[in-house]
Amino acid sequence: DRGWTRTVGAIKMNAPLQPASNMKCSTSLVALFVLHCCTALSLRVGTRSSKLAQTQARQFQEIIERRHEGIKATIIPIDASGDKTGAAAEISTQQLPLAIQGVDFTGALDEALADGIVDVVVHSLKDIPPANRWRINVEEPRIKIGAYLGPRENPLDVLVSREYKSIESLPVGGKVGSASLRRQAQLLACRPDLEIMNIRGNVDARLTALDRGELDGLVLACAGLKRLGILSDDNTSYKCNPIPADVLLPGAGQGIIAVTCRENDATTISLLREVDHHDNRIAATTERSFLDSVDHLSPWSGRPPVAGLMTPPASGEELWHFRGLLATPDGTEVLTVNKSLNNNNCNEAAALNLGLNAAADMLTQAG
C-alpha cells in the first residue's frame, strides 16, 4: 500500500496503511477505520497544468471529498512533455499530426504516480495511450485506471466556426484546424477537398487563430469546450455544433474523466471504487479493449486512426450499441464495425468481450 499522509492531533506520519497480519478485515474496512480515526487524510492529486486538466482535477477533488469527509485532496500540477514543448501554451502549426509526432501527455504524470510523488492522477481518458504504448506498464503493470468519473459529457466532436454550422456547409477548399489523425482521416473521407491544418495549442490559442481568419473552422471535443464554459448558452461568439457520430466518430474514451492509481495501492483502489461510474466503466471497457487490440494488431502500416463509441440504451430500449472505425490517414479507406449488448447482461466482462469481438471483426476486414 501507499504512504498516506496522516495527521492525528499534532502527530504527522507518512507510514503505509496496512492491516495488521492478525486482523481479518477487508481493505475497505481499514480505509473506513482510518477515515474515522484520523482528523485529516491527504490525497495528492496529480494533473497536467492546463486549464482544462485542472478543471477536471477539481471535479474529482469535489467528488472524493464529498464522498469521504475525512479526505483532503490537494491538486498538484505537473507539466507533461507534450506541454513542455510550448505547443500546448501557444498556437503552432505542425507538418505532422500528434499521433505521428509521438507527443506524450501522460508520461511525466505516470512516473510521478509510480514513484509516489502523487497518489492519483486525473486524465481525460482519451489521452491515456493504448495498452501496448502505455510506457509505464511495458515491463510490468505499475499503474491502473481506478475510477471513471460520471456522468459522461457529450462524447462527440464539435465544429467551431464564426460562419459555418456543419462540415457539409464549409466552403470548397476550406481550412479546418485539427492535429488529430483520427479527425483528419474522417474529415477527408467525407470532404476530400478540405485543407486540414495540423494546428496545436490550448483552446484559447486555437480560437485566436480562428478569430484572425486563418481558419474556417476548428474541430474540438465537445466535452472539453463544455467544461471550459465555451458551450454555455450565453456564449454567442462562435457557432459550436456537434458533428454526428456517423460523420466523425469520437476517439475511445472521449468525454470520460479517468483517475489512475498504483497497481499495489489497495487502499486507494478501494476509495476510487466508491466513486466509479458504472455506465462509464462499461463504455470505457468496451472502447478501450477495441482500441488496444486494433492499435496493436492492425495489419496496416504506421498508426492508422482508430475510433470507437459505446452508447447506453435509449429510453425504452434494452441494447447498448458500439460502433468502431479504422481508417487510412488520408481517409481513402474507412472500415466500420457495429455490435450490441443487452442491458440485462451488461457487466465489465461482457463489455470487454464485446470490444475484443468487435476488434477481431475489424482486423478480419483489414486483412
mmCIF file of C-alpha atoms in Angstrom:
data_model
loop_
_atom_site.group_PDB
_atom_site.id
_atom_site.type_symbol
_atom_site.label_atom_id
_atom_site.label_comp_id
_atom_site.label_asym_id
_atom_site.label_seq_id
_atom_site.Cartn_x
_atom_site.Cartn_y
_atom_site.Cartn_z
ATOM 1 C CA ASP A 1 0.000 0.000 0.000
ATOM 2 C CA ARG A 2 0.962 3.623 -0.482
ATOM 3 C CA GLY A 3 2.209 6.054 2.120
ATOM 4 C CA TRP A 4 -0.756 8.204 3.077
ATOM 5 C CA THR A 5 -0.052 11.488 4.843
ATOM 6 C CA ARG A 6 -1.978 11.328 8.098
ATOM 7 C CA THR A 7 -2.417 13.979 10.784
ATOM 8 C CA VAL A 8 -3.618 12.836 14.213
ATOM 9 C CA GLY A 9 -3.629 15.756 16.622
ATOM 10 C CA ALA A 10 -0.120 17.203 16.316
ATOM 11 C CA ILE A 11 1.445 13.977 15.006
ATOM 12 C CA LYS A 12 2.178 13.649 11.312
ATOM 13 C CA MET A 13 3.170 10.342 9.768
ATOM 14 C CA ASN A 14 3.983 9.003 6.304
ATOM 15 C CA ALA A 15 3.578 5.311 7.022
ATOM 16 C CA PRO A 16 1.898 2.783 4.750
ATOM 17 C CA LEU A 17 -1.632 1.883 5.796
ATOM 18 C CA GLN A 18 -1.660 -1.908 6.105
ATOM 19 C CA PRO A 19 -3.925 -4.186 8.119
ATOM 20 C CA ALA A 20 -2.128 -5.970 10.926
ATOM 21 C CA SER A 21 -1.211 -9.512 9.990
ATOM 22 C CA ASN A 22 -3.556 -10.969 12.633
ATOM 23 C CA MET A 23 -6.545 -8.883 11.570
ATOM 24 C CA LYS A 24 -9.021 -10.495 9.185
ATOM 25 C CA CYS A 25 -10.601 -7.400 7.685
ATOM 26 C CA SER A 26 -11.023 -6.062 4.201
ATOM 27 C CA THR A 27 -9.095 -3.140 2.786
ATOM 28 C CA SER A 28 -12.361 -1.209 2.725
ATOM 29 C CA LEU A 29 -12.744 -1.622 6.496
ATOM 30 C CA VAL A 30 -9.176 -0.466 7.017
ATOM 31 C CA ALA A 31 -9.858 2.628 4.910
ATOM 32 C CA LEU A 32 -13.023 3.373 6.895
ATOM 33 C CA PHE A 33 -11.158 2.887 10.174
ATOM 34 C CA VAL A 34 -8.513 5.371 9.093
ATOM 35 C CA LEU A 35 -11.133 7.885 7.993
ATOM 36 C CA HIS A 36 -12.832 7.732 11.380
ATOM 37 C CA CYS A 37 -9.677 7.807 13.466
ATOM 38 C CA CYS A 38 -7.685 10.472 11.630
ATOM 39 C CA THR A 39 -8.584 14.125 11.720
ATOM 40 C CA ALA A 40 -7.215 14.568 8.193
ATOM 41 C CA LEU A 41 -6.114 12.283 5.400
ATOM 42 C CA SER A 42 -4.377 13.968 2.462
ATOM 43 C CA LEU A 43 -4.742 12.679 -1.069
ATOM 44 C CA ARG A 44 -2.251 14.127 -3.553
ATOM 45 C CA VAL A 45 -3.914 14.578 -6.937
ATOM 46 C CA GLY A 46 -1.655 14.924 -9.977
ATOM 47 C CA THR A 47 -2.813 16.668 -13.125
ATOM 48 C CA ARG A 48 -1.481 18.497 -16.152
ATOM 49 C CA SER A 49 -1.130 22.240 -15.718
ATOM 50 C CA SER A 50 -3.584 23.191 -18.466
ATOM 51 C CA LYS A 51 -6.816 24.973 -17.602
ATOM 52 C CA LEU A 52 -8.948 22.055 -18.761
ATOM 53 C CA ALA A 53 -6.898 19.463 -16.863
ATOM 54 C CA GLN A 54 -7.130 21.438 -13.635
ATOM 55 C CA THR A 55 -10.873 21.913 -14.116
ATOM 56 C CA GLN A 56 -11.217 18.128 -14.335
ATOM 57 C CA ALA A 57 -8.967 17.630 -11.299
ATOM 58 C CA ARG A 58 -11.177 19.977 -9.276
ATOM 59 C CA GLN A 59 -14.191 17.931 -10.314
ATOM 60 C CA PHE A 60 -12.551 14.816 -8.886
ATOM 61 C CA GLN A 61 -11.492 16.763 -5.787
ATOM 62 C CA GLU A 62 -15.105 17.754 -5.117
ATOM 63 C CA ILE A 63 -16.411 14.232 -5.708
ATOM 64 C CA ILE A 64 -13.895 12.447 -3.459
ATOM 65 C CA GLU A 65 -14.148 14.990 -0.643
ATOM 66 C CA ARG A 66 -17.943 14.872 -0.770
ATOM 67 C CA ARG A 67 -17.874 11.068 -0.686
ATOM 68 C CA HIS A 68 -15.301 10.893 2.136
ATOM 69 C CA GLU A 69 -15.467 13.812 4.562
ATOM 70 C CA GLY A 70 -12.178 12.739 6.167
ATOM 71 C CA ILE A 71 -10.172 13.243 2.971
ATOM 72 C CA LYS A 72 -8.435 16.461 1.955
ATOM 73 C CA ALA A 73 -7.471 16.294 -1.724
ATOM 74 C CA THR A 74 -4.624 18.555 -2.848
ATOM 75 C CA ILE A 75 -4.121 19.238 -6.550
ATOM 76 C CA ILE A 76 -0.506 19.125 -7.767
ATOM 77 C CA PRO A 77 0.062 20.387 -11.349
ATOM 78 C CA ILE A 78 2.727 18.520 -13.327
ATOM 79 C CA ASP A 79 3.999 19.586 -16.751
ATOM 80 C CA ALA A 80 3.698 16.788 -19.290
ATOM 81 C CA SER A 81 6.316 16.565 -22.028
ATOM 82 C CA GLY A 82 3.642 17.484 -24.559
ATOM 83 C CA ASP A 83 3.044 20.693 -22.603
ATOM 84 C CA LYS A 84 6.745 21.486 -22.172
ATOM 85 C CA THR A 85 7.197 21.802 -25.933
ATOM 86 C CA GLY A 86 5.301 25.064 -25.663
ATOM 87 C CA ALA A 87 2.788 23.984 -28.272
ATOM 88 C CA ALA A 88 0.134 23.483 -25.630
ATOM 89 C CA ALA A 89 0.501 27.065 -24.439
ATOM 90 C CA GLU A 90 0.900 28.807 -27.781
ATOM 91 C CA ILE A 91 -0.579 28.216 -31.183
ATOM 92 C CA SER A 92 1.529 26.257 -33.626
ATOM 93 C CA THR A 93 1.070 24.584 -36.975
ATOM 94 C CA GLN A 94 2.950 21.331 -37.420
ATOM 95 C CA GLN A 95 3.582 19.327 -40.576
ATOM 96 C CA LEU A 96 2.722 16.084 -38.791
ATOM 97 C CA PRO A 97 -0.330 15.100 -36.715
ATOM 98 C CA LEU A 98 0.104 14.476 -32.990
ATOM 99 C CA ALA A 99 -0.041 10.681 -33.279
ATOM 100 C CA ILE A 100 2.846 10.585 -35.754
ATOM 101 C CA GLN A 101 4.910 13.062 -33.731
ATOM 102 C CA GLY A 102 4.542 10.823 -30.671
ATOM 103 C CA VAL A 103 3.511 13.679 -28.375
ATOM 104 C CA ASP A 104 3.233 12.390 -24.800
ATOM 105 C CA PHE A 105 0.685 13.921 -22.418
ATOM 106 C CA THR A 106 0.794 11.239 -19.694
ATOM 107 C CA GLY A 107 4.390 10.016 -19.225
ATOM 108 C CA ALA A 108 5.555 12.553 -16.642
ATOM 109 C CA LEU A 109 2.367 12.108 -14.609
ATOM 110 C CA ASP A 110 2.648 8.319 -14.805
ATOM 111 C CA GLU A 111 6.199 8.487 -13.439
ATOM 112 C CA ALA A 112 5.170 10.837 -10.625
ATOM 113 C CA LEU A 113 2.402 8.414 -9.664
ATOM 114 C CA ALA A 114 4.567 5.284 -9.848
ATOM 115 C CA ASP A 115 7.301 6.996 -7.798
ATOM 116 C CA GLY A 116 4.881 8.030 -5.044
ATOM 117 C CA ILE A 117 5.079 11.780 -5.657
ATOM 118 C CA VAL A 118 1.295 11.824 -6.096
ATOM 119 C CA ASP A 119 -1.356 9.310 -5.079
ATOM 120 C CA VAL A 120 -3.708 9.555 -8.049
ATOM 121 C CA VAL A 121 -3.684 11.276 -11.443
ATOM 122 C CA VAL A 122 -6.720 12.724 -13.224
ATOM 123 C CA HIS A 123 -6.750 12.348 -17.022
ATOM 124 C CA SER A 124 -9.021 12.787 -19.976
ATOM 125 C CA LEU A 125 -9.404 9.088 -20.757
ATOM 126 C CA LYS A 126 -8.722 9.630 -24.457
ATOM 127 C CA ASP A 127 -5.233 10.930 -23.565
ATOM 128 C CA ILE A 128 -4.179 7.616 -21.968
ATOM 129 C CA PRO A 129 -2.291 5.581 -24.611
ATOM 130 C CA PRO A 130 -3.417 2.131 -25.773
ATOM 131 C CA ALA A 131 -2.061 -0.710 -23.648
ATOM 132 C CA ASN A 132 0.837 -1.589 -25.962
ATOM 133 C CA ARG A 133 2.052 2.042 -25.936
ATOM 134 C CA TRP A 134 1.427 2.861 -22.262
ATOM 135 C CA ARG A 135 5.121 3.085 -21.440
ATOM 136 C CA ILE A 136 4.873 2.978 -17.657
ATOM 137 C CA ASN A 137 3.400 -0.542 -17.859
ATOM 138 C CA VAL A 138 5.575 -2.008 -20.626
ATOM 139 C CA GLU A 139 7.825 -4.111 -18.370
ATOM 140 C CA GLU A 140 5.294 -4.792 -15.626
ATOM 141 C CA PRO A 141 1.906 -3.365 -14.538
ATOM 142 C CA ARG A 142 2.644 -0.379 -12.299
ATOM 143 C CA ILE A 143 -0.439 1.789 -12.554
ATOM 144 C CA LYS A 144 -4.076 1.215 -13.440
ATOM 145 C CA ILE A 145 -7.290 3.103 -14.051
ATOM 146 C CA GLY A 146 -9.035 3.051 -10.682
ATOM 147 C CA ALA A 147 -12.165 5.045 -11.499
ATOM 148 C CA TYR A 148 -14.160 6.517 -14.334
ATOM 149 C CA LEU A 149 -15.990 9.610 -13.157
ATOM 150 C CA GLY A 150 -19.509 10.241 -14.314
ATOM 151 C CA PRO A 151 -21.727 11.085 -15.888
ATOM 152 C CA ARG A 152 -20.035 11.202 -19.285
ATOM 153 C CA GLU A 153 -20.009 14.518 -21.077
ATOM 154 C CA ASN A 154 -21.170 14.591 -24.689
ATOM 155 C CA PRO A 155 -18.547 12.398 -26.434
ATOM 156 C CA LEU A 156 -18.994 13.977 -29.862
ATOM 157 C CA ASP A 157 -16.635 16.353 -31.633
ATOM 158 C CA VAL A 158 -17.750 19.906 -32.387
ATOM 159 C CA LEU A 159 -17.227 22.193 -35.351
ATOM 160 C CA VAL A 160 -16.334 25.635 -34.018
ATOM 161 C CA SER A 161 -16.681 28.415 -36.569
ATOM 162 C CA ARG A 162 -17.768 32.003 -36.944
ATOM 163 C CA GLU A 163 -19.767 31.297 -40.114
ATOM 164 C CA TYR A 164 -20.381 27.606 -40.720
ATOM 165 C CA LYS A 165 -22.671 25.214 -38.878
ATOM 166 C CA SER A 166 -21.628 21.838 -40.297
ATOM 167 C CA ILE A 167 -18.865 20.032 -42.138
ATOM 168 C CA GLU A 168 -21.092 19.968 -45.217
ATOM 169 C CA SER A 169 -21.518 23.759 -45.190
ATOM 170 C CA LEU A 170 -17.791 24.566 -45.201
ATOM 171 C CA PRO A 171 -16.581 26.211 -48.447
ATOM 172 C CA VAL A 172 -14.744 24.230 -51.101
ATOM 173 C CA GLY A 173 -11.088 24.084 -50.083
ATOM 174 C CA GLY A 174 -11.969 25.358 -46.611
ATOM 175 C CA LYS A 175 -9.295 25.315 -43.926
ATOM 176 C CA VAL A 176 -10.097 23.220 -40.854
ATOM 177 C CA GLY A 177 -7.809 23.050 -37.835
ATOM 178 C CA SER A 178 -7.074 19.761 -36.076
ATOM 179 C CA ALA A 179 -3.884 17.899 -35.147
ATOM 180 C CA SER A 180 -5.789 14.658 -34.520
ATOM 181 C CA LEU A 181 -5.093 11.944 -37.087
ATOM 182 C CA ARG A 182 -8.464 10.360 -36.279
ATOM 183 C CA ARG A 183 -10.344 13.588 -37.019
ATOM 184 C CA GLN A 184 -8.281 14.363 -40.106
ATOM 185 C CA ALA A 185 -8.939 10.972 -41.693
ATOM 186 C CA GLN A 186 -12.691 11.160 -41.176
ATOM 187 C CA LEU A 187 -12.901 14.776 -42.327
ATOM 188 C CA LEU A 188 -11.084 13.892 -45.547
ATOM 189 C CA ALA A 189 -13.273 10.830 -46.040
ATOM 190 C CA CYS A 190 -16.396 12.988 -46.235
ATOM 191 C CA ARG A 191 -14.785 16.169 -47.632
ATOM 192 C CA PRO A 192 -11.547 15.367 -49.522
ATOM 193 C CA ASP A 193 -11.422 18.961 -50.785
ATOM 194 C CA LEU A 194 -10.764 20.383 -47.320
ATOM 195 C CA GLU A 195 -7.333 21.671 -46.324
ATOM 196 C CA ILE A 196 -6.555 20.210 -42.923
ATOM 197 C CA MET A 197 -4.250 22.305 -40.743
ATOM 198 C CA ASN A 198 -2.202 20.496 -38.067
ATOM 199 C CA ILE A 199 -2.987 23.184 -35.539
ATOM 200 C CA ARG A 200 -1.996 22.707 -31.893
ATOM 201 C CA GLY A 201 -2.212 24.741 -28.731
ATOM 202 C CA ASN A 202 -4.651 25.256 -25.889
ATOM 203 C CA VAL A 203 -8.261 26.082 -26.723
ATOM 204 C CA ASP A 204 -7.837 29.843 -26.300
ATOM 205 C CA ALA A 205 -4.856 29.870 -28.660
ATOM 206 C CA ARG A 206 -6.721 27.898 -31.298
ATOM 207 C CA LEU A 207 -9.729 30.211 -31.059
ATOM 208 C CA THR A 208 -7.377 33.161 -31.585
ATOM 209 C CA ALA A 209 -6.288 31.617 -34.901
ATOM 210 C CA LEU A 210 -9.948 31.336 -35.841
ATOM 211 C CA ASP A 211 -10.527 34.977 -34.864
ATOM 212 C CA ARG A 212 -7.641 36.072 -37.091
ATOM 213 C CA GLY A 213 -9.308 34.428 -40.084
ATOM 214 C CA GLU A 214 -6.592 31.804 -40.523
ATOM 215 C CA LEU A 215 -9.189 29.022 -40.394
ATOM 216 C CA ASP A 216 -12.755 28.438 -41.482
ATOM 217 C CA GLY A 217 -13.353 26.099 -38.586
ATOM 218 C CA LEU A 218 -11.855 24.099 -35.729
ATOM 219 C CA VAL A 219 -12.749 20.593 -34.662
ATOM 220 C CA LEU A 220 -12.572 20.105 -30.895
ATOM 221 C CA ALA A 221 -14.064 17.778 -28.294
ATOM 222 C CA CYS A 222 -17.471 18.858 -27.062
ATOM 223 C CA ALA A 223 -16.627 17.696 -23.528
ATOM 224 C CA GLY A 224 -13.608 19.986 -23.155
ATOM 225 C CA LEU A 225 -15.464 23.007 -24.517
ATOM 226 C CA LYS A 226 -18.334 22.401 -22.126
ATOM 227 C CA ARG A 227 -16.081 22.015 -19.095
ATOM 228 C CA LEU A 228 -14.356 25.288 -20.013
ATOM 229 C CA GLY A 229 -17.696 27.080 -20.344
ATOM 230 C CA ILE A 230 -17.287 27.787 -24.055
ATOM 231 C CA LEU A 231 -20.510 25.934 -24.878
ATOM 232 C CA SER A 232 -22.536 27.929 -22.360
ATOM 233 C CA ASP A 233 -25.863 29.324 -23.571
ATOM 234 C CA ASP A 234 -24.694 32.937 -23.259
ATOM 235 C CA ASN A 235 -21.629 32.431 -25.477
ATOM 236 C CA THR A 236 -22.592 33.818 -28.872
ATOM 237 C CA SER A 237 -19.080 34.450 -30.247
ATOM 238 C CA TYR A 238 -18.888 31.154 -32.128
ATOM 239 C CA LYS A 239 -21.129 28.638 -33.816
ATOM 240 C CA CYS A 240 -20.463 25.384 -31.949
ATOM 241 C CA ASN A 241 -22.299 22.462 -33.492
ATOM 242 C CA PRO A 242 -21.794 18.788 -32.581
ATOM 243 C CA ILE A 243 -20.739 16.604 -35.503
ATOM 244 C CA PRO A 244 -22.860 13.418 -35.768
ATOM 245 C CA ALA A 245 -21.046 10.178 -34.982
ATOM 246 C CA ASP A 246 -21.793 8.812 -38.451
ATOM 247 C CA VAL A 247 -19.733 11.706 -39.855
ATOM 248 C CA LEU A 248 -16.989 11.896 -37.217
ATOM 249 C CA LEU A 249 -16.774 9.018 -34.744
ATOM 250 C CA PRO A 250 -15.171 10.069 -31.424
ATOM 251 C CA GLY A 251 -11.966 8.675 -30.019
ATOM 252 C CA ALA A 252 -12.170 5.875 -27.467
ATOM 253 C CA GLY A 253 -12.997 7.295 -24.045
ATOM 254 C CA GLN A 254 -13.757 10.818 -25.254
ATOM 255 C CA GLY A 255 -15.864 12.689 -22.695
ATOM 256 C CA ILE A 256 -14.836 10.435 -19.776
ATOM 257 C CA ILE A 257 -12.565 11.517 -16.908
ATOM 258 C CA ALA A 258 -10.291 8.707 -15.668
ATOM 259 C CA VAL A 259 -8.401 8.508 -12.364
ATOM 260 C CA THR A 260 -5.269 6.363 -12.235
ATOM 261 C CA CYS A 261 -3.530 4.906 -9.173
ATOM 262 C CA ARG A 262 -0.768 2.457 -8.368
ATOM 263 C CA GLU A 263 -1.450 -1.240 -9.018
ATOM 264 C CA ASN A 264 -0.353 -2.222 -5.485
ATOM 265 C CA ASP A 265 -2.211 0.550 -3.647
ATOM 266 C CA ALA A 266 -5.175 -1.386 -2.266
ATOM 267 C CA THR A 267 -6.365 1.460 -0.040
ATOM 268 C CA THR A 268 -6.630 3.991 -2.844
ATOM 269 C CA ILE A 269 -8.141 1.397 -5.194
ATOM 270 C CA SER A 270 -10.864 0.804 -2.612
ATOM 271 C CA LEU A 271 -11.593 4.504 -2.252
ATOM 272 C CA LEU A 272 -11.721 5.062 -6.002
ATOM 273 C CA ARG A 273 -14.081 2.138 -6.448
ATOM 274 C CA GLU A 274 -16.669 4.083 -4.456
ATOM 275 C CA VAL A 275 -16.663 6.992 -6.918
ATOM 276 C CA ASP A 276 -16.561 4.823 -10.046
ATOM 277 C CA HIS A 277 -19.443 5.348 -12.508
ATOM 278 C CA HIS A 278 -20.948 2.056 -13.737
ATOM 279 C CA ASP A 279 -22.088 3.170 -17.188
ATOM 280 C CA ASN A 280 -18.787 4.908 -17.874
ATOM 281 C CA ARG A 281 -16.872 1.775 -16.876
ATOM 282 C CA ILE A 282 -18.959 -0.276 -19.312
ATOM 283 C CA ALA A 283 -18.397 2.229 -22.128
ATOM 284 C CA ALA A 284 -14.700 2.706 -21.362
ATOM 285 C CA THR A 285 -14.016 -1.028 -21.100
ATOM 286 C CA THR A 286 -15.593 -1.698 -24.494
ATOM 287 C CA GLU A 287 -13.936 1.236 -26.247
ATOM 288 C CA ARG A 288 -10.504 0.672 -24.702
ATOM 289 C CA SER A 289 -10.451 -3.086 -25.404
ATOM 290 C CA PHE A 290 -11.321 -2.367 -29.041
ATOM 291 C CA LEU A 291 -8.638 0.339 -29.262
ATOM 292 C CA ASP A 292 -5.982 -1.784 -27.542
ATOM 293 C CA SER A 293 -6.478 -4.696 -29.940
ATOM 294 C CA VAL A 294 -6.793 -2.766 -33.201
ATOM 295 C CA ASP A 295 -3.946 -0.370 -32.428
ATOM 296 C CA HIS A 296 -1.639 -3.254 -31.566
ATOM 297 C CA LEU A 297 -2.607 -5.761 -34.260
ATOM 298 C CA SER A 298 -3.692 -3.702 -37.264
ATOM 299 C CA PRO A 299 -2.011 -5.010 -40.446
ATOM 300 C CA TRP A 300 -1.978 -1.502 -41.889
ATOM 301 C CA SER A 301 1.332 0.367 -41.749
ATOM 302 C CA GLY A 302 2.099 3.063 -39.204
ATOM 303 C CA ARG A 303 -0.501 4.021 -36.639
ATOM 304 C CA PRO A 304 -3.779 4.158 -38.569
ATOM 305 C CA PRO A 305 -6.606 6.191 -36.981
ATOM 306 C CA VAL A 306 -8.935 4.239 -34.683
ATOM 307 C CA ALA A 307 -12.235 5.428 -33.200
ATOM 308 C CA GLY A 308 -14.898 3.817 -31.034
ATOM 309 C CA LEU A 309 -18.082 4.749 -29.191
ATOM 310 C CA MET A 310 -20.254 2.683 -26.845
ATOM 311 C CA THR A 311 -23.647 4.241 -26.099
ATOM 312 C CA PRO A 312 -26.114 3.151 -23.398
ATOM 313 C CA PRO A 313 -29.680 2.131 -24.242
ATOM 314 C CA ALA A 314 -32.020 4.938 -25.222
ATOM 315 C CA SER A 315 -35.173 5.388 -23.173
ATOM 316 C CA GLY A 316 -37.378 2.324 -23.522
ATOM 317 C CA GLU A 317 -34.645 0.244 -25.183
ATOM 318 C CA GLU A 318 -32.539 -2.639 -23.868
ATOM 319 C CA LEU A 319 -29.429 -2.565 -26.052
ATOM 320 C CA TRP A 320 -26.066 -0.867 -25.694
ATOM 321 C CA HIS A 321 -24.613 -0.031 -29.119
ATOM 322 C CA PHE A 322 -20.955 0.013 -30.112
ATOM 323 C CA ARG A 323 -19.500 1.403 -33.336
ATOM 324 C CA GLY A 324 -15.815 1.100 -34.183
ATOM 325 C CA LEU A 325 -13.752 2.562 -37.006
ATOM 326 C CA LEU A 326 -10.369 2.042 -38.647
ATOM 327 C CA ALA A 327 -9.160 4.346 -41.431
ATOM 328 C CA THR A 328 -6.187 5.247 -43.538
ATOM 329 C CA PRO A 329 -4.705 8.655 -42.604
ATOM 330 C CA ASP A 330 -5.814 10.198 -45.903
ATOM 331 C CA GLY A 331 -9.378 8.971 -45.465
ATOM 332 C CA THR A 332 -9.412 6.989 -48.711
ATOM 333 C CA GLU A 333 -10.334 3.794 -46.883
ATOM 334 C CA VAL A 334 -12.640 3.613 -43.867
ATOM 335 C CA LEU A 335 -13.784 0.401 -42.185
ATOM 336 C CA THR A 336 -16.544 0.209 -39.570
ATOM 337 C CA VAL A 337 -17.971 -2.412 -37.255
ATOM 338 C CA ASN A 338 -21.178 -2.427 -35.194
ATOM 339 C CA LYS A 339 -22.039 -4.530 -32.138
ATOM 340 C CA SER A 340 -24.718 -4.518 -29.450
ATOM 341 C CA LEU A 341 -25.089 -5.785 -25.886
ATOM 342 C CA ASN A 342 -28.275 -6.455 -23.936
ATOM 343 C CA ASN A 343 -28.507 -4.307 -20.834
ATOM 344 C CA ASN A 344 -29.561 -7.328 -18.761
ATOM 345 C CA ASN A 345 -26.181 -8.961 -19.476
ATOM 346 C CA CYS A 346 -24.165 -5.772 -19.220
ATOM 347 C CA ASN A 347 -21.165 -6.125 -16.911
ATOM 348 C CA GLU A 348 -17.472 -5.373 -17.217
ATOM 349 C CA ALA A 349 -16.575 -8.846 -18.516
ATOM 350 C CA ALA A 350 -19.289 -8.690 -21.183
ATOM 351 C CA ALA A 351 -18.145 -5.199 -22.197
ATOM 352 C CA LEU A 352 -14.553 -6.417 -22.518
ATOM 353 C CA ASN A 353 -15.614 -9.332 -24.705
ATOM 354 C CA LEU A 354 -17.739 -7.072 -26.886
ATOM 355 C CA GLY A 355 -14.778 -4.794 -27.558
ATOM 356 C CA LEU A 356 -12.496 -7.735 -28.309
ATOM 357 C CA ASN A 357 -15.035 -9.332 -30.660
ATOM 358 C CA ALA A 358 -15.537 -6.029 -32.480
ATOM 359 C CA ALA A 359 -11.756 -5.706 -32.833
ATOM 360 C CA ALA A 360 -11.488 -9.251 -34.226
ATOM 361 C CA ASP A 361 -14.127 -8.453 -36.832
ATOM 362 C CA MET A 362 -12.348 -5.220 -37.730
ATOM 363 C CA LEU A 363 -8.974 -6.919 -38.100
ATOM 364 C CA THR A 364 -10.559 -9.527 -40.371
ATOM 365 C CA GLN A 365 -11.889 -6.735 -42.590
ATOM 366 C CA ALA A 366 -8.476 -5.052 -42.614
ATOM 367 C CA GLY A 367 -6.867 -8.218 -43.873
#
